[in-house]
Coordinates of N, CA and C in Angstrom, one line a residue:
X24 N 0.8 -1.2 0.0 CA 0.0 0.0 0.0 C 0.9 1.3 0.0
X25 N 2.0 1.2 0.7 CA 2.8 2.4 0.8 C 3.4 2.7 -0.6
X26 N 3.8 1.7 -1.3 CA 4.3 1.9 -2.7 C 3.3 2.6 -3.6
X27 N 2.1 2.1 -3.5 CA 1.0 2.8 -4.3 C 0.8 4.2 -3.8
X28 N 0.8 4.4 -2.5 CA 0.6 5.7 -2.0 C 1.7 6.7 -2.4
X29 N 2.9 6.1 -2.5 CA 4.1 6.9 -2.9 C 3.9 7.4 -4.3
X30 N 3.5 6.5 -5.2 CA 3.3 6.8 -6.6 C 2.2 7.9 -6.7
X31 N 1.2 7.8 -5.8 CA 0.1 8.8 -5.9 C 0.5 10.1 -5.3
X32 N 1.2 10.1 -4.3 CA 1.6 11.4 -3.6 C 2.9 12.0 -4.1
X33 N 3.8 11.2 -4.5 CA 5.1 11.7 -4.9 C 6.1 12.0 -3.8
X34 N 5.7 11.6 -2.6 CA 6.5 11.9 -1.4 C 6.4 10.7 -0.5
X35 N 7.5 10.1 -0.1 CA 7.4 8.9 0.8 C 6.8 9.2 2.1
X36 N 7.1 10.3 2.8 CA 6.5 10.6 4.1 C 5.0 10.9 4.0
X37 N 4.6 11.6 2.9 CA 3.2 11.8 2.7 C 2.5 10.5 2.4
X38 N 3.2 9.6 1.7 CA 2.6 8.3 1.4 C 2.3 7.5 2.7
X39 N 3.3 7.5 3.6 CA 3.1 6.8 4.9 C 1.9 7.4 5.7
X40 N 1.8 8.8 5.7 CA 0.7 9.4 6.3 C -0.6 9.1 5.7
X41 N -0.6 9.0 4.3 CA -1.8 8.7 3.6 C -2.3 7.2 3.9
X42 N -1.3 6.3 4.0 CA -1.7 4.9 4.3 C -2.2 4.8 5.8
X43 N -1.6 5.5 6.7 CA -2.0 5.5 8.1 C -3.4 6.1 8.2
X44 N -3.7 7.2 7.5 CA -5.0 7.8 7.6 C -6.0 6.9 7.0
X45 N -5.7 6.2 5.8 CA -6.6 5.3 5.2 C -7.0 4.1 6.1
X46 N -5.9 3.5 6.7 CA -6.2 2.4 7.6 C -7.0 2.8 8.8
X47 N -6.7 4.0 9.4 CA -7.4 4.4 10.5 C -8.9 4.6 10.2
X48 N -9.2 5.3 9.1 CA -10.6 5.5 8.7 C -11.3 4.2 8.3
X49 N -10.5 3.2 7.7 CA -11.1 2.0 7.3 C -11.4 1.1 8.6
X50 N -10.6 1.2 9.6 CA -10.8 0.4 10.8 C -12.2 0.5 11.4
X51 N -12.8 1.7 11.3 CA -14.1 1.8 11.9 C -15.2 1.1 11.1
X52 N -14.9 0.8 9.8 CA -15.8 0.1 8.9 C -15.5 -1.3 8.7
X53 N -14.4 -1.8 9.3 CA -13.8 -3.1 8.9 C -14.8 -4.3 8.9
X54 N -15.7 -4.3 9.9 CA -16.6 -5.4 10.0 C -17.6 -5.4 8.9
X55 N -17.9 -4.3 8.3 CA -18.9 -4.2 7.2 C -18.3 -4.5 5.8
X56 N -17.0 -4.6 5.7 CA -16.3 -4.8 4.4 C -16.3 -6.3 4.1
X57 N -16.9 -6.7 3.0 CA -16.8 -8.1 2.6 C -15.4 -8.6 2.5
X58 N -15.0 -9.7 3.0 CA -13.6 -10.2 3.0 C -13.1 -10.3 1.5
X59 N -13.9 -10.6 0.6 CA -13.4 -10.7 -0.8 C -13.2 -9.4 -1.5
X60 N -13.6 -8.3 -0.8 CA -13.4 -6.9 -1.4 C -12.5 -6.0 -0.6
X61 N -11.8 -6.6 0.4 CA -10.9 -5.8 1.2 C -9.8 -5.1 0.4
X62 N -9.1 -5.7 -0.5 CA -8.1 -5.1 -1.3 C -8.6 -3.9 -2.1
X63 N -9.7 -4.2 -2.8 CA -10.4 -3.2 -3.6 C -10.8 -2.0 -2.8
X64 N -11.4 -2.3 -1.6 CA -11.9 -1.2 -0.7 C -10.8 -0.4 -0.2
X65 N -9.7 -1.0 0.2 CA -8.5 -0.3 0.7 C -7.9 0.6 -0.4
X66 N -7.8 0.1 -1.6 CA -7.2 0.9 -2.8 C -8.1 2.1 -3.1
X67 N -9.4 1.8 -3.1 CA -10.4 2.9 -3.3 C -10.3 4.0 -2.3
X68 N -10.2 3.5 -1.0 CA -10.1 4.5 0.1 C -8.8 5.3 0.0
X69 N -7.7 4.6 -0.4 CA -6.4 5.2 -0.5 C -6.5 6.3 -1.6
X70 N -7.1 6.0 -2.7 CA -7.2 7.0 -3.8 C -8.1 8.2 -3.4
X71 N -9.2 7.8 -2.8 CA -10.2 8.9 -2.3 C -9.5 9.8 -1.3
X72 N -8.8 9.2 -0.3 CA -8.1 10.0 0.7 C -7.1 10.9 0.1
X73 N -6.4 10.4 -0.9 CA -5.4 11.2 -1.6 C -6.0 12.4 -2.3
X74 N -7.1 12.2 -3.0 CA -7.8 13.2 -3.6 C -8.3 14.3 -2.6
X75 N -8.8 13.8 -1.5 CA -9.3 14.7 -0.5 C -8.1 15.5 0.1
X76 N -7.0 14.9 0.3 CA -5.8 15.5 0.8 C -5.4 16.6 -0.1
X77 N -5.4 16.3 -1.4 CA -5.0 17.3 -2.4 C -6.0 18.5 -2.4
X78 N -7.2 18.2 -2.3 CA -8.2 19.3 -2.3 C -8.0 20.2 -1.1
X79 N -7.8 19.6 0.0 CA -7.6 20.4 1.2 C -6.4 21.3 1.1
X80 N -5.4 20.8 0.5 CA -4.2 21.7 0.3 C -4.3 22.6 -0.9
X81 N -5.3 22.4 -1.7 CA -5.5 23.1 -2.9 C -4.3 23.1 -3.8
X82 N -3.7 21.9 -3.9 CA -2.6 21.7 -4.8 C -3.0 20.9 -5.9
X83 N -2.8 21.4 -7.1 CA -3.2 20.6 -8.3 C -2.1 19.6 -8.7
X84 N -0.9 20.0 -8.5 CA 0.2 19.1 -8.9 C 1.3 19.1 -7.8
X85 N 1.8 18.0 -7.5 CA 2.8 17.8 -6.5 C 4.2 17.8 -7.2
X86 N 5.0 18.7 -6.8 CA 6.3 18.8 -7.5 C 7.4 18.3 -6.5
X87 N 8.1 17.3 -7.0 CA 9.3 16.8 -6.2 C 10.5 17.5 -6.7
X88 N 11.4 17.8 -5.8 CA 12.7 18.4 -6.3 C 13.5 17.4 -7.0
X89 N 14.3 17.9 -8.0 CA 15.2 17.0 -8.7 C 16.3 16.5 -7.8
X90 N 16.9 15.4 -8.1 CA 18.0 15.0 -7.4 C 19.2 16.0 -7.6
X91 N 19.9 16.3 -6.6 CA 21.0 17.2 -6.8 C 22.1 16.6 -7.7
X92 N 22.8 17.4 -8.4 CA 23.8 16.9 -9.3 C 25.0 16.3 -8.6
X93 N 25.0 16.5 -7.3 CA 26.2 16.0 -6.5 C 25.9 14.6 -6.0
X94 N 24.9 13.9 -6.5 CA 24.7 12.6 -6.0 C 25.8 11.7 -6.4
X95 N 26.4 11.0 -5.5 CA 27.5 10.1 -5.8 C 26.9 8.7 -6.0
X96 N 27.4 8.1 -7.0 CA 26.9 6.7 -7.4 C 27.8 5.7 -6.8
X97 N 27.9 5.7 -5.5 CA 28.8 4.8 -4.8 C 28.2 3.4 -4.7
X98 N 26.9 3.3 -4.7 CA 26.2 2.0 -4.7 C 25.7 1.6 -6.0
X99 N 26.2 2.2 -7.1 CA 25.8 1.8 -8.4 C 24.3 1.6 -8.7
X100 N 23.9 0.4 -8.7 CA 22.5 0.1 -9.0 C 21.5 0.8 -8.1
X101 N 21.8 0.9 -6.8 CA 20.9 1.6 -5.9 C 20.7 3.0 -6.2
X102 N 21.8 3.7 -6.5 CA 21.7 5.2 -6.8 C 20.9 5.3 -8.1
X103 N 21.1 4.5 -9.1 CA 20.4 4.6 -10.4 C 18.9 4.3 -10.1
X104 N 18.6 3.3 -9.3 CA 17.2 3.0 -9.0 C 16.5 4.2 -8.3
X105 N 17.2 4.8 -7.4 CA 16.6 6.0 -6.7 C 16.4 7.1 -7.7
X106 N 17.4 7.3 -8.6 CA 17.2 8.3 -9.6 C 16.0 8.0 -10.5
X107 N 15.9 6.8 -11.0 CA 14.8 6.4 -11.9 C 13.5 6.6 -11.2
X108 N 13.4 6.2 -9.9 CA 12.2 6.4 -9.1 C 11.8 7.8 -9.0
X109 N 12.8 8.7 -8.7 CA 12.6 10.1 -8.5 C 12.1 10.7 -9.8
X110 N 12.7 10.3 -10.9 CA 12.3 10.8 -12.2 C 10.8 10.4 -12.5
X111 N 10.5 9.2 -12.2 CA 9.2 8.7 -12.5 C 8.1 9.4 -11.6
X112 N 8.4 9.5 -10.3 CA 7.5 10.2 -9.4 C 7.3 11.7 -9.9
X113 N 8.4 12.3 -10.3 CA 8.3 13.7 -10.8 C 7.4 13.7 -12.0
X114 N 7.5 12.8 -12.9 CA 6.7 12.7 -14.1 C 5.2 12.5 -13.7
X115 N 5.0 11.5 -12.8 CA 3.6 11.3 -12.3 C 3.0 12.5 -11.7
X116 N 3.8 13.3 -11.0 CA 3.2 14.4 -10.3 C 2.7 15.5 -11.3
X117 N 3.1 15.4 -12.6 CA 2.6 16.3 -13.6 C 1.2 15.9 -14.0
X118 N 0.7 14.8 -13.7 CA -0.6 14.3 -14.1 C -1.7 14.8 -13.2
X119 N -2.9 14.8 -13.6 CA -4.0 15.2 -12.7 C -4.1 14.0 -11.7
X120 N -4.8 14.3 -10.6 CA -5.0 13.3 -9.6 C -5.6 12.0 -10.1
X121 N -6.6 12.2 -10.9 CA -7.4 11.0 -11.5 C -6.5 10.3 -12.4
X122 N -5.7 11.0 -13.3 CA -4.9 10.3 -14.3 C -3.8 9.5 -13.5
X123 N -3.2 10.2 -12.5 CA -2.2 9.5 -11.7 C -2.7 8.3 -11.0
X124 N -3.9 8.4 -10.5 CA -4.5 7.2 -9.8 C -4.7 6.1 -10.8
X125 N -5.2 6.4 -12.0 CA -5.5 5.3 -13.0 C -4.2 4.7 -13.4
X126 N -3.2 5.5 -13.7 CA -1.9 5.0 -14.2 C -1.2 4.1 -13.1
X127 N -1.2 4.6 -11.9 CA -0.6 3.8 -10.8 C -1.3 2.5 -10.6
X128 N -2.7 2.5 -10.5 CA -3.4 1.3 -10.3 C -3.3 0.3 -11.4
X129 N -3.3 0.8 -12.7 CA -3.2 0.0 -13.8 C -1.8 -0.7 -14.0
X130 N -0.8 0.2 -14.0 CA 0.5 -0.3 -14.3 C 1.4 -0.7 -13.2
X131 N 1.1 -0.2 -11.9 CA 1.9 -0.7 -10.8 C 1.2 -1.7 -10.0
X132 N -0.1 -1.6 -9.9 CA -0.9 -2.6 -9.1 C -1.5 -3.6 -10.0
X133 N -1.3 -3.6 -11.3 CA -1.8 -4.5 -12.3 C -3.3 -4.8 -12.1
X134 N -4.0 -3.8 -11.8 CA -5.5 -3.9 -11.7 C -6.1 -3.8 -13.1
X135 N -7.2 -4.5 -13.3 CA -7.9 -4.5 -14.6 C -8.7 -3.2 -14.7
X136 N -9.1 -2.8 -15.9 CA -9.9 -1.6 -16.1 C -11.2 -1.7 -15.3
X137 N -11.8 -2.8 -15.2 CA -13.0 -3.0 -14.5 C -12.8 -2.8 -13.0
X138 N -11.7 -3.3 -12.4 CA -11.3 -3.1 -11.0 C -11.1 -1.7 -10.7
X139 N -10.4 -1.0 -11.6 CA -10.1 0.4 -11.4 C -11.4 1.2 -11.4
X140 N -12.2 0.9 -12.4 CA -13.5 1.6 -12.5 C -14.3 1.5 -11.2
X141 N -14.3 0.3 -10.6 CA -15.0 0.0 -9.4 C -14.4 0.8 -8.2
X142 N -13.0 0.8 -8.2 CA -12.3 1.4 -7.1 C -12.5 2.9 -7.1
X143 N -12.6 3.5 -8.3 CA -12.7 5.0 -8.5 C -14.1 5.4 -8.7
X144 N -15.0 4.5 -8.7 CA -16.4 4.8 -8.9 C -16.7 5.6 -10.2
X145 N -16.2 5.0 -11.3 CA -16.4 5.7 -12.6 C -16.5 4.6 -13.6
X146 N -16.8 4.9 -14.9 CA -17.0 4.0 -15.9 C -15.7 3.4 -16.4
X147 N -15.7 2.3 -17.1 CA -14.5 1.7 -17.7 C -14.0 2.6 -18.8
X148 N -14.9 3.3 -19.5 CA -14.5 4.2 -20.6 C -13.7 5.4 -20.0
X149 N -14.1 5.9 -18.8 CA -13.4 6.9 -18.1 C -12.0 6.5 -17.7
X150 N -11.9 5.2 -17.3 CA -10.6 4.7 -16.9 C -9.7 4.6 -18.1
X151 N -10.2 4.1 -19.3 CA -9.4 4.1 -20.5 C -8.9 5.4 -20.9
X152 N -9.8 6.4 -20.8 CA -9.5 7.8 -21.2 C -8.4 8.3 -20.4
X153 N -8.5 8.2 -19.0 CA -7.5 8.7 -18.1 C -6.1 7.9 -18.3
X154 N -6.2 6.7 -18.6 CA -5.0 5.9 -18.8 C -4.3 6.4 -20.1
X155 N -5.0 6.6 -21.1 CA -4.4 7.0 -22.4 C -3.8 8.4 -22.2
X156 N -4.6 9.3 -21.7 CA -4.1 10.7 -21.5 C -2.9 10.7 -20.5
X157 N -3.0 9.9 -19.5 CA -1.8 9.9 -18.6 C -0.6 9.4 -19.2
X158 N -0.7 8.3 -20.0 CA 0.5 7.7 -20.7 C 1.0 8.7 -21.7
X159 N 0.1 9.4 -22.4 CA 0.6 10.4 -23.4 C 1.4 11.5 -22.7
X160 N 0.9 12.0 -21.5 CA 1.6 13.0 -20.8 C 2.9 12.5 -20.3
X161 N 3.0 11.2 -19.8 CA 4.2 10.7 -19.4 C 5.2 10.6 -20.5
X162 N 4.8 10.1 -21.7 CA 5.7 10.0 -22.8 C 6.2 11.4 -23.3
X163 N 5.4 12.4 -23.1 CA 5.8 13.8 -23.5 C 6.6 14.5 -22.4
X164 N 6.6 14.0 -21.2 CA 7.3 14.7 -20.1 C 8.8 14.8 -20.4
X165 N 9.3 16.0 -20.4 CA 10.7 16.2 -20.8 C 11.8 15.5 -19.9
X166 N 11.5 15.4 -18.7 CA 12.5 14.8 -17.8 C 12.5 13.3 -18.0
X167 N 11.3 12.7 -18.2 CA 11.3 11.3 -18.4 C 11.8 10.9 -19.7
X168 N 11.5 11.7 -20.7 CA 12.1 11.5 -22.1 C 13.6 11.6 -22.1
X169 N 14.1 12.6 -21.4 CA 15.6 12.8 -21.3 C 16.2 11.6 -20.6
X170 N 15.6 11.2 -19.5 CA 16.1 10.1 -18.8 C 16.2 8.8 -19.6
X171 N 15.1 8.5 -20.4 CA 15.1 7.3 -21.2 C 16.1 7.4 -22.3
X172 N 16.2 8.6 -22.9 CA 17.2 8.7 -24.0 C 18.6 8.6 -23.4
X173 N 18.9 9.1 -22.2 CA 20.2 9.0 -21.6 C 20.5 7.6 -21.3
X174 N 19.5 6.8 -20.8 CA 19.7 5.4 -20.6 C 20.1 4.6 -21.8
X175 N 19.4 4.9 -22.9 CA 19.7 4.2 -24.2 C 21.2 4.6 -24.7
X176 N 21.6 5.8 -24.4 CA 22.9 6.2 -24.9 C 24.0 5.5 -24.0
X177 N 23.7 5.2 -22.8 CA 24.7 4.5 -21.9 C 24.8 3.0 -22.1
X178 N 23.9 2.5 -22.9 CA 23.9 1.0 -23.2 C 25.0 0.6 -24.1

């Protein structure tokens, strides 16, 4: 859940807070949630709480700072993974909250379009539209495009 929340919020500490809030709110309703729908219910609550959090702060987009140029790659793969993750979260933060939710649930949580539609309380067509627009925006994001081109050049 924390990984999904991190992709939604763009910040690890906010992701932890979001998960904690979601679980606390869900605890009061736990007995009424059918056992076979717990995962779906929690994901939906996570996304809804994230949208509410963003509305309260009146922030349309969350911006993460770029990694400083002074990052030393002493741990090789780990530093590169951190940089890739930072680039990806930065690109995700440029999406609307709904697009970000659809892209994260579809491609990181491997949920079907029907499951996402149920989790977000929208139609399958809306999920497809947000997924397409979100992916188009990610493909056009300059930082992500630069990072992918840079990776290809280093191969």
